[in-house]
PDB file of C-alpha atoms in Angstrom:
ATOM      1  CA  UNK A  93      66.931 160.833  71.002  1.00 44.00           C
ATOM      2  CA  UNK A  94      70.122 159.468  72.554  1.00 50.00           C
ATOM      3  CA  UNK A  95      72.659 157.972  70.176  1.00 56.00           C
ATOM      4  CA  UNK A  96      72.560 154.247  70.977  1.00 62.00           C
ATOM      5  CA  UNK A  97      75.180 151.703  69.967  1.00 70.00           C
ATOM      6  CA  UNK A  98      74.374 148.286  71.385  1.00 71.00           C
ATOM      7  CA  UNK A  99      76.590 145.221  71.702  1.00 68.00           C
ATOM      8  CA  UNK A 100      75.572 141.614  72.280  1.00 73.00           C
ATOM      9  CA  UNK A 101      77.566 140.592  75.344  1.00 80.00           C
ATOM     10  CA  UNK A 102      77.261 137.283  77.195  1.00 80.00           C
ATOM     11  CA  UNK A 103      77.467 138.694  80.712  1.00 86.00           C
ATOM     12  CA  UNK A 104      77.632 135.250  82.317  1.00 86.00           C
ATOM     13  CA  UNK A 105      80.635 134.326  80.165  1.00 84.00           C
ATOM     14  CA  UNK A 106      82.304 137.677  80.940  1.00 84.00           C
ATOM     15  CA  UNK A 107      81.734 137.217  84.681  1.00 85.00           C
ATOM     16  CA  UNK A 108      83.139 133.688  84.545  1.00 84.00           C
ATOM     17  CA  UNK A 109      86.184 134.832  82.553  1.00 83.00           C
ATOM     18  CA  UNK A 110      87.057 137.526  85.086  1.00 80.00           C
ATOM     19  CA  UNK A 111      86.352 135.218  88.029  1.00 88.00           C
ATOM     20  CA  UNK A 112      88.793 132.655  86.619  1.00 85.00           C
ATOM     21  CA  UNK A 113      91.402 135.387  86.295  1.00 82.00           C
ATOM     22  CA  UNK A 114      90.751 136.933  89.715  1.00 81.00           C
ATOM     23  CA  UNK A 115      93.375 135.100  91.792  1.00 81.00           C
ATOM     24  CA  UNK A 116      96.254 136.084  89.480  1.00 80.00           C
ATOM     25  CA  UNK A 117      94.742 139.278  88.055  1.00 77.00           C
ATOM     26  CA  UNK A 118      96.977 141.665  90.001  1.00 77.00           C
ATOM     27  CA  UNK A 119     100.193 140.178  88.585  1.00 78.00           C
ATOM     28  CA  UNK A 120      99.021 140.820  85.004  1.00 77.00           C
ATOM     29  CA  UNK A 121      97.272 144.154  85.510  1.00 80.00           C
ATOM     30  CA  UNK A 122     100.098 146.683  85.108  1.00 89.00           C
ATOM     31  CA  UNK A 123      98.461 148.324  82.096  1.00 91.00           C
ATOM     32  CA  UNK A 124      95.200 148.662  84.025  1.00 92.00           C
ATOM     33  CA  UNK A 125      97.105 150.183  86.961  1.00 92.00           C
ATOM     34  CA  UNK A 126      98.923 152.678  84.733  1.00 94.00           C
ATOM     35  CA  UNK A 127      95.700 153.815  83.053  1.00 95.00           C
ATOM     36  CA  UNK A 128      93.830 153.886  86.359  1.00 95.00           C
ATOM     37  CA  UNK A 129      96.535 155.986  88.012  1.00 94.00           C
ATOM     38  CA  UNK A 130      96.260 158.599  85.286  1.00 95.00           C
ATOM     39  CA  UNK A 131      92.472 158.589  85.696  1.00 95.00           C
ATOM     40  CA  UNK A 132      92.892 158.850  89.463  1.00 94.00           C
ATOM     41  CA  UNK A 133      94.871 162.077  89.132  1.00 90.00           C
ATOM     42  CA  UNK A 134      91.838 163.716  87.475  1.00 84.00           C
ATOM     43  CA  UNK A 135      89.707 163.311  90.589  1.00 84.00           C
ATOM     44  CA  UNK A 136      88.795 166.571  92.262  1.00 65.00           C
ATOM     45  CA  UNK A 137      86.469 165.611  95.098  1.00 50.00           C
ATOM     46  CA  UNK A 138      87.450 168.668  97.130  1.00 46.00           C
ATOM     47  CA  UNK A 139      85.744 170.897  94.538  1.00 47.00           C
ATOM     48  CA  UNK A 140      82.276 169.444  95.099  1.00 44.00           C
ATOM     49  CA  UNK A 141      81.003 172.729  96.610  1.00 44.00           C
ATOM     50  CA  UNK A 142      81.075 173.159 100.399  1.00 39.00           C
ATOM     51  CA  UNK A 143      79.257 169.990 101.441  1.00 41.00           C
ATOM     52  CA  UNK A 144      80.965 166.977 102.975  1.00 49.00           C
ATOM     53  CA  UNK A 145      82.178 164.488 100.366  1.00 53.00           C
ATOM     54  CA  UNK A 146      79.734 161.599 100.164  1.00 69.00           C
ATOM     55  CA  UNK A 147      79.852 158.089  98.820  1.00 88.00           C
ATOM     56  CA  UNK A 148      81.870 156.958  95.838  1.00 93.00           C
ATOM     57  CA  UNK A 149      80.970 154.200  93.408  1.00 96.00           C
ATOM     58  CA  UNK A 150      83.891 152.188  92.002  1.00 96.00           C
ATOM     59  CA  UNK A 151      82.164 150.777  88.939  1.00 98.00           C
ATOM     60  CA  UNK A 152      83.842 147.584  87.754  1.00 96.00           C
ATOM     61  CA  UNK A 153      86.149 147.604  90.772  1.00 95.00           C
ATOM     62  CA  UNK A 154      87.937 144.322  90.040  1.00 93.00           C
ATOM     63  CA  UNK A 155      90.179 143.333  92.945  1.00 91.00           C
ATOM     64  CA  UNK A 156      89.754 146.753  94.536  1.00 91.00           C
ATOM     65  CA  UNK A 157      93.138 148.386  93.973  1.00 91.00           C
ATOM     66  CA  UNK A 158      91.600 151.785  93.268  1.00 93.00           C
ATOM     67  CA  UNK A 159      88.798 151.308  95.799  1.00 91.00           C
ATOM     68  CA  UNK A 160      91.441 151.378  98.514  1.00 87.00           C
ATOM     69  CA  UNK A 161      93.173 154.409  96.994  1.00 89.00           C
ATOM     70  CA  UNK A 162      89.858 156.281  96.926  1.00 89.00           C
ATOM     71  CA  UNK A 163      89.468 155.785 100.682  1.00 85.00           C
ATOM     72  CA  UNK A 164      93.104 156.403 101.590  1.00 82.00           C
ATOM     73  CA  UNK A 165      93.907 159.347  99.314  1.00 82.00           C
ATOM     74  CA  UNK A 166      90.576 161.106  98.687  1.00 79.00           C
ATOM     75  CA  UNK A 167      88.061 162.666 101.077  1.00 73.00           C
ATOM     76  CA  UNK A 168      85.508 159.900 100.607  1.00 82.00           C
ATOM     77  CA  UNK A 169      83.303 158.554 103.387  1.00 81.00           C
ATOM     78  CA  UNK A 170      82.505 155.214 101.808  1.00 88.00           C
ATOM     79  CA  UNK A 171      83.257 153.394  98.551  1.00 92.00           C
ATOM     80  CA  UNK A 172      80.761 151.006  97.026  1.00 95.00           C
ATOM     81  CA  UNK A 173      82.742 148.334  95.142  1.00 96.00           C
ATOM     82  CA  UNK A 174      80.530 147.168  92.284  1.00 97.00           C
ATOM     83  CA  UNK A 175      81.528 144.374  89.904  1.00 96.00           C
ATOM     84  CA  UNK A 176      79.968 141.715  87.698  1.00 95.00           C
ATOM     85  CA  UNK A 177      82.472 139.071  88.822  1.00 94.00           C
ATOM     86  CA  UNK A 178      81.951 137.261  92.125  1.00 94.00           C
ATOM     87  CA  UNK A 179      85.551 136.018  91.903  1.00 93.00           C
ATOM     88  CA  UNK A 180      86.928 139.553  91.770  1.00 93.00           C
ATOM     89  CA  UNK A 181      84.809 140.609  94.743  1.00 95.00           C
ATOM     90  CA  UNK A 182      85.904 137.528  96.715  1.00 93.00           C
ATOM     91  CA  UNK A 183      89.547 138.513  96.211  1.00 92.00           C
ATOM     92  CA  UNK A 184      88.720 142.049  97.356  1.00 91.00           C
ATOM     93  CA  UNK A 185      86.870 140.822 100.446  1.00 89.00           C
ATOM     94  CA  UNK A 186      89.790 138.581 101.376  1.00 88.00           C
ATOM     95  CA  UNK A 187      92.083 141.608 101.115  1.00 84.00           C
ATOM     96  CA  UNK A 188      89.830 143.493 103.500  1.00 80.00           C
ATOM     97  CA  UNK A 189      89.905 140.634 106.012  1.00 78.00           C
ATOM     98  CA  UNK A 190      93.714 140.631 105.912  1.00 77.00           C
ATOM     99  CA  UNK A 191      93.918 144.407 106.322  1.00 71.00           C
ATOM    100  CA  UNK A 192      94.622 145.389 109.908  1.00 60.00           C
ATOM    101  CA  UNK A 193      93.004 148.802 109.412  1.00 54.00           C
ATOM    102  CA  UNK A 194      89.376 148.354 108.279  1.00 55.00           C
ATOM    103  CA  UNK A 195      88.372 150.383 105.231  1.00 66.00           C
ATOM    104  CA  UNK A 196      84.985 151.881 104.482  1.00 83.00           C
ATOM    105  CA  UNK A 197      84.407 149.598 101.519  1.00 88.00           C
ATOM    106  CA  UNK A 198      81.224 147.706 100.689  1.00 91.00           C
ATOM    107  CA  UNK A 199      81.074 145.052  97.955  1.00 93.00           C
ATOM    108  CA  UNK A 200      78.031 144.615  95.726  1.00 96.00           C
ATOM    109  CA  UNK A 201      77.821 142.212  92.804  1.00 96.00           C
ATOM    110  CA  UNK A 202      75.820 143.399  89.808  1.00 96.00           C
ATOM    111  CA  UNK A 203      75.602 144.336  86.138  1.00 97.00           C
ATOM    112  CA  UNK A 204      76.538 147.902  85.197  1.00 96.00           C
ATOM    113  CA  UNK A 205      73.748 147.884  82.608  1.00 96.00           C
ATOM    114  CA  UNK A 206      71.224 147.563  85.442  1.00 96.00           C
ATOM    115  CA  UNK A 207      72.346 150.051  88.092  1.00 95.00           C
ATOM    116  CA  UNK A 208      70.604 149.235  91.416  1.00 95.00           C
ATOM    117  CA  UNK A 209      71.281 152.516  93.245  1.00 96.00           C
ATOM    118  CA  UNK A 210      68.979 155.380  94.188  1.00 94.00           C
ATOM    119  CA  UNK A 211      68.952 158.884  92.696  1.00 96.00           C
ATOM    120  CA  UNK A 212      71.603 161.418  93.803  1.00 95.00           C
ATOM    121  CA  UNK A 213      73.433 158.803  95.896  1.00 93.00           C
ATOM    122  CA  UNK A 214      77.092 159.392  94.942  1.00 94.00           C
ATOM    123  CA  UNK A 215      79.350 162.411  94.944  1.00 91.00           C
ATOM    124  CA  UNK A 216      81.883 160.553  92.774  1.00 92.00           C
ATOM    125  CA  UNK A 217      81.798 157.678  90.304  1.00 96.00           C
ATOM    126  CA  UNK A 218      85.149 156.138  89.355  1.00 97.00           C
ATOM    127  CA  UNK A 219      85.418 153.472  86.658  1.00 97.00           C
ATOM    128  CA  UNK A 220      88.692 152.228  85.213  1.00 96.00           C
ATOM    129  CA  UNK A 221      88.582 150.187  81.978  1.00 95.00           C
ATOM    130  CA  UNK A 222      85.164 148.703  82.709  1.00 94.00           C
ATOM    131  CA  UNK A 223      82.480 150.478  80.674  1.00 95.00           C
ATOM    132  CA  UNK A 224      83.585 148.783  77.435  1.00 93.00           C
ATOM    133  CA  UNK A 225      81.724 145.763  78.861  1.00 91.00           C
ATOM    134  CA  UNK A 226      78.416 147.654  78.782  1.00 94.00           C
ATOM    135  CA  UNK A 227      75.879 146.426  76.242  1.00 92.00           C
ATOM    136  CA  UNK A 228      74.509 149.962  75.831  1.00 94.00           C
ATOM    137  CA  UNK A 229      76.779 152.759  77.049  1.00 96.00           C
ATOM    138  CA  UNK A 230      74.330 155.548  76.239  1.00 95.00           C
ATOM    139  CA  UNK A 231      71.670 153.969  78.456  1.00 95.00           C
ATOM    140  CA  UNK A 232      74.226 153.321  81.189  1.00 97.00           C
ATOM    141  CA  UNK A 233      75.392 156.961  81.149  1.00 97.00           C
ATOM    142  CA  UNK A 234      71.808 158.057  81.765  1.00 97.00           C
ATOM    143  CA  UNK A 235      71.722 155.793  84.828  1.00 97.00           C
ATOM    144  CA  UNK A 236      75.071 157.070  86.084  1.00 97.00           C
ATOM    145  CA  UNK A 237      73.934 160.673  85.815  1.00 97.00           C
ATOM    146  CA  UNK A 238      70.771 159.759  87.733  1.00 97.00           C
ATOM    147  CA  UNK A 239      72.689 158.340  90.717  1.00 97.00           C
ATOM    148  CA  UNK A 240      75.174 161.238  90.859  1.00 96.00           C
ATOM    149  CA  UNK A 241      74.465 164.085  93.266  1.00 93.00           C
ATOM    150  CA  UNK A 242      74.245 167.601  91.827  1.00 93.00           C
ATOM    151  CA  UNK A 243      77.782 168.765  91.066  1.00 91.00           C
ATOM    152  CA  UNK A 244      79.071 165.208  91.335  1.00 92.00           C
ATOM    153  CA  UNK A 245      81.851 163.786  89.155  1.00 92.00           C
ATOM    154  CA  UNK A 246      81.865 160.864  86.773  1.00 96.00           C
ATOM    155  CA  UNK A 247      85.454 159.817  86.004  1.00 96.00           C
ATOM    156  CA  UNK A 248      85.994 156.861  83.688  1.00 97.00           C
ATOM    157  CA  UNK A 249      88.526 155.393  81.301  1.00 97.00           C
ATOM    158  CA  UNK A 250      87.713 153.136  78.397  1.00 96.00           C
ATOM    159  CA  UNK A 251      89.131 151.796  75.143  1.00 95.00           C
ATOM    160  CA  UNK A 252      88.337 153.243  71.746  1.00 96.00           C
ATOM    161  CA  UNK A 253      88.033 151.834  68.243  1.00 95.00           C
ATOM    162  CA  UNK A 254      91.460 150.847  66.957  1.00 94.00           C
ATOM    163  CA  UNK A 255      92.481 149.103  70.180  1.00 94.00           C
ATOM    164  CA  UNK A 256      94.072 145.654  69.659  1.00 92.00           C
ATOM    165  CA  UNK A 257      94.307 146.407  65.934  1.00 93.00           C
ATOM    166  CA  UNK A 258      97.453 144.339  65.396  1.00 94.00           C
ATOM    167  CA  UNK A 259      95.837 141.264  66.960  1.00 92.00           C
ATOM    168  CA  UNK A 260      92.622 141.835  64.974  1.00 91.00           C
ATOM    169  CA  UNK A 261      94.628 142.064  61.757  1.00 92.00           C
ATOM    170  CA  UNK A 262      96.466 138.842  62.594  1.00 92.00           C
ATOM    171  CA  UNK A 263      93.169 137.047  63.125  1.00 89.00           C
ATOM    172  CA  UNK A 264      91.894 138.294  59.761  1.00 89.00           C
ATOM    173  CA  UNK A 265      94.588 136.251  58.054  1.00 90.00           C
ATOM    174  CA  UNK A 266      92.878 133.144  59.486  1.00 85.00           C
ATOM    175  CA  UNK A 267      89.171 133.922  59.049  1.00 81.00           C
ATOM    176  CA  UNK A 268      86.683 136.799  58.829  1.00 77.00           C
ATOM    177  CA  UNK A 269      85.079 136.340  62.259  1.00 78.00           C
ATOM    178  CA  UNK A 270      85.601 138.854  65.098  1.00 72.00           C
ATOM    179  CA  UNK A 271      88.138 137.598  67.637  1.00 75.00           C
ATOM    180  CA  UNK A 272      88.651 140.885  69.490  1.00 78.00           C
ATOM    181  CA  UNK A 273      86.020 143.159  70.957  1.00 82.00           C
ATOM    182  CA  UNK A 274      84.429 146.023  69.071  1.00 85.00           C
ATOM    183  CA  UNK A 275      85.036 149.408  70.701  1.00 92.00           C
ATOM    184  CA  UNK A 276      83.182 152.692  70.334  1.00 95.00           C
ATOM    185  CA  UNK A 277      84.714 155.630  68.496  1.00 96.00           C
ATOM    186  CA  UNK A 278      85.591 158.858  70.280  1.00 97.00           C
ATOM    187  CA  UNK A 279      82.799 160.572  68.299  1.00 96.00           C
ATOM    188  CA  UNK A 280      80.294 157.981  69.588  1.00 95.00           C
ATOM    189  CA  UNK A 281      81.224 158.672  73.206  1.00 96.00           C
ATOM    190  CA  UNK A 282      81.287 162.440  72.761  1.00 95.00           C
ATOM    191  CA  UNK A 283      77.789 162.390  71.284  1.00 95.00           C
ATOM    192  CA  UNK A 284      76.448 160.147  74.045  1.00 95.00           C
ATOM    193  CA  UNK A 285      77.844 162.405  76.769  1.00 95.00           C
ATOM    194  CA  UNK A 286      76.446 165.507  75.072  1.00 94.00           C
ATOM    195  CA  UNK A 287      72.977 164.022  74.729  1.00 94.00           C
ATOM    196  CA  UNK A 288      72.884 162.819  78.346  1.00 95.00           C
ATOM    197  CA  UNK A 289      73.450 166.441  79.355  1.00 93.00           C
ATOM    198  CA  UNK A 290      76.384 166.659  81.761  1.00 93.00           C
ATOM    199  CA  UNK A 291      77.211 170.286  82.576  1.00 86.00           C
ATOM    200  CA  UNK A 292      80.939 169.974  81.811  1.00 92.00           C
ATOM    201  CA  UNK A 293      82.860 167.241  80.006  1.00 96.00           C
ATOM    202  CA  UNK A 294      86.640 166.900  79.658  1.00 95.00           C
ATOM    203  CA  UNK A 295      88.130 164.202  77.406  1.00 97.00           C
ATOM    204  CA  UNK A 296      91.744 163.172  76.888  1.00 97.00           C
ATOM    205  CA  UNK A 297      93.119 160.355  74.752  1.00 97.00           C
ATOM    206  CA  UNK A 298      96.406 158.518  74.331  1.00 97.00           C
ATOM    207  CA  UNK A 299      97.843 155.497  72.560  1.00 98.00           C
ATOM    208  CA  UNK A 300      99.653 152.907  74.668  1.00 96.00           C
ATOM    209  CA  UNK A 301     101.583 150.140  72.933  1.00 96.00           C
ATOM    210  CA  UNK A 302     102.844 147.007  74.650  1.00 95.00           C
ATOM    211  CA  UNK A 303     105.426 144.671  73.092  1.00 96.00           C
ATOM    212  CA  UNK A 304     105.620 140.895  73.318  1.00 95.00           C
ATOM    213  CA  UNK A 305     108.201 138.265  72.433  1.00 93.00           C
ATOM    214  CA  UNK A 306     105.558 136.037  70.839  1.00 92.00           C
ATOM    215  CA  UNK A 307     101.827 135.506  70.390  1.00 90.00           C
ATOM    216  CA  UNK A 308     101.648 133.010  73.256  1.00 88.00           C
ATOM    217  CA  UNK A 309     102.875 135.615  75.756  1.00 90.00           C
ATOM    218  CA  UNK A 310     100.416 138.143  74.325  1.00 90.00           C
ATOM    219  CA  UNK A 311      97.447 135.767  74.634  1.00 85.00           C
ATOM    220  CA  UNK A 312      98.470 134.749  78.152  1.00 85.00           C
ATOM    221  CA  UNK A 313      98.540 138.419  79.143  1.00 86.00           C
ATOM    222  CA  UNK A 314      94.994 138.971  77.872  1.00 83.00           C
ATOM    223  CA  UNK A 315      93.787 135.792  79.566  1.00 79.00           C
ATOM    224  CA  UNK A 316      95.553 136.769  82.785  1.00 76.00           C
ATOM    225  CA  UNK A 317      93.375 139.868  83.159  1.00 68.00           C
ATOM    226  CA  UNK A 318      90.197 138.086  82.034  1.00 60.00           C
ATOM    227  CA  UNK A 319      89.987 140.102  78.804  1.00 62.00           C
ATOM    228  CA  UNK A 320      89.909 137.065  76.508  1.00 57.00           C
ATOM    229  CA  UNK A 321      86.103 137.000  76.354  1.00 51.00           C
ATOM    230  CA  UNK A 322      84.915 138.530  73.066  1.00 53.00           C
ATOM    231  CA  UNK A 323      81.637 140.151  72.002  1.00 48.00           C
ATOM    232  CA  UNK A 324      79.935 137.697  69.635  1.00 49.00           C
ATOM    233  CA  UNK A 325      82.623 135.138  70.477  1.00 50.00           C
ATOM    234  CA  UNK A 326      83.629 132.716  67.737  1.00 49.00           C
ATOM    235  CA  UNK A 327      86.081 129.872  68.153  1.00 48.00           C
ATOM    236  CA  UNK A 328      88.529 129.226  65.346  1.00 50.00           C
ATOM    237  CA  UNK A 329      88.617 125.611  64.151  1.00 51.00           C
ATOM    238  CA  UNK A 330      92.360 125.433  64.837  1.00 49.00           C
ATOM    239  CA  UNK A 331      93.424 125.097  68.470  1.00 60.00           C
ATOM    240  CA  UNK A 332      96.592 124.906  70.536  1.00 67.00           C
ATOM    241  CA  UNK A 333     100.040 125.182  68.959  1.00 77.00           C
ATOM    242  CA  UNK A 334      98.630 125.086  65.407  1.00 81.00           C
ATOM    243  CA  UNK A 335      96.567 128.192  66.118  1.00 81.00           C
ATOM    244  CA  UNK A 336      99.464 130.020  67.764  1.00 84.00           C
ATOM    245  CA  UNK A 337     101.724 129.289  64.792  1.00 86.00           C
ATOM    246  CA  UNK A 338      99.122 130.627  62.354  1.00 86.00           C
ATOM    247  CA  UNK A 339      98.674 133.795  64.421  1.00 88.00           C
ATOM    248  CA  UNK A 340     102.456 134.271  64.534  1.00 89.00           C
ATOM    249  CA  UNK A 341     102.475 134.235  60.729  1.00 91.00           C
ATOM    250  CA  UNK A 342      99.521 136.623  60.595  1.00 90.00           C
ATOM    251  CA  UNK A 343     101.338 138.988  62.968  1.00 93.00           C
ATOM    252  CA  UNK A 344     104.518 139.036  60.858  1.00 89.00           C
ATOM    253  CA  UNK A 345     103.833 142.348  59.063  1.00 91.00           C
ATOM    254  CA  UNK A 346     103.546 144.212  62.382  1.00 91.00           C
ATOM    255  CA  UNK A 347     106.728 142.879  63.963  1.00 92.00           C
ATOM    256  CA  UNK A 348     109.310 145.448  65.003  1.00 93.00           C
ATOM    257  CA  UNK A 349     112.865 145.309  63.675  1.00 91.00           C
ATOM    258  CA  UNK A 350     113.863 143.523  66.859  1.00 91.00           C
ATOM    259  CA  UNK A 351     111.173 140.896  66.293  1.00 92.00           C
ATOM    260  CA  UNK A 352     108.715 142.056  68.972  1.00 95.00           C
ATOM    261  CA  UNK A 353     104.950 141.982  68.507  1.00 95.00           C
ATOM    262  CA  UNK A 354     103.168 145.285  69.262  1.00 96.00           C
ATOM    263  CA  UNK A 355      99.684 145.478  70.757  1.00 95.00           C
ATOM    264  CA  UNK A 356      98.209 148.979  70.893  1.00 95.00           C
ATOM    265  CA  UNK A 357      95.447 150.407  73.048  1.00 95.00           C
ATOM    266  CA  UNK A 358      93.530 153.590  72.202  1.00 96.00           C
ATOM    267  CA  UNK A 359      92.687 154.929  75.660  1.00 97.00           C
ATOM    268  CA  UNK A 360      90.098 157.576  76.513  1.00 97.00           C
ATOM    269  CA  UNK A 361      89.839 159.434  79.850  1.00 97.00           C
ATOM    270  CA  UNK A 362      86.586 161.243  80.645  1.00 97.00           C
ATOM    271  CA  UNK A 363      85.576 163.595  83.443  1.00 96.00           C
ATOM    272  CA  UNK A 364      81.923 164.649  83.412  1.00 96.00           C
ATOM    273  CA  UNK A 365      80.198 166.894  85.946  1.00 95.00           C
ATOM    274  CA  UNK A 366      76.464 166.637  86.676  1.00 94.00           C
TER     275      UNK A 366
END
């Protein structure tokens, strides 16, 4: 029996949040790029026995930064760019139209919890900071293994429990409702991967901490990448400047000596072979 941890996620609200952020996403997405670049270095498509490298699925592709890298820097025939957000895919398609050298990229809108692809279709699945938006990761991993070819690679990064802790703690000084997403523990993910039955799994973790001058800059950063939508979202009764001032006070205990506000991310990198 697969270990199942389910989240209630309003997928329409998540899609709308990322679509609103799509046009300016790239200017706020340095953290996503840094994490994705580390994940990218773990790819080893040349080791997929002696057959020609096949298709790659970029799961939660966003504006397609890594989709392009997969074509340009890896021996991939075609990349399927799959995302919940129509706005993100529109930005990606506009990039392709402006590109003088056509890329073998195909955009498909859909929900990662309902994978629409056939068995054994992909030699590689790449997913950077997307699977935390799955309602049921254990069920999704079963689907991802199904669509991987024998010997194929699943490479994904995600956030672990403890991410955004400073912001969560600041919110707790205002009320007891969740205002940041709930993330799985490393033990949860390890158990899920083991029960799905990949032949080889490699996991690495790191903590990345960003620093902000004030809460407003921090919240703008989260909104800029579309990550302001929360599982079981609850609006605080205070709004605007009043809310920001209260959060600043709640954040006071975590301020650095120089007055900066830290925001930490517990990052997990996984390579799994079918």
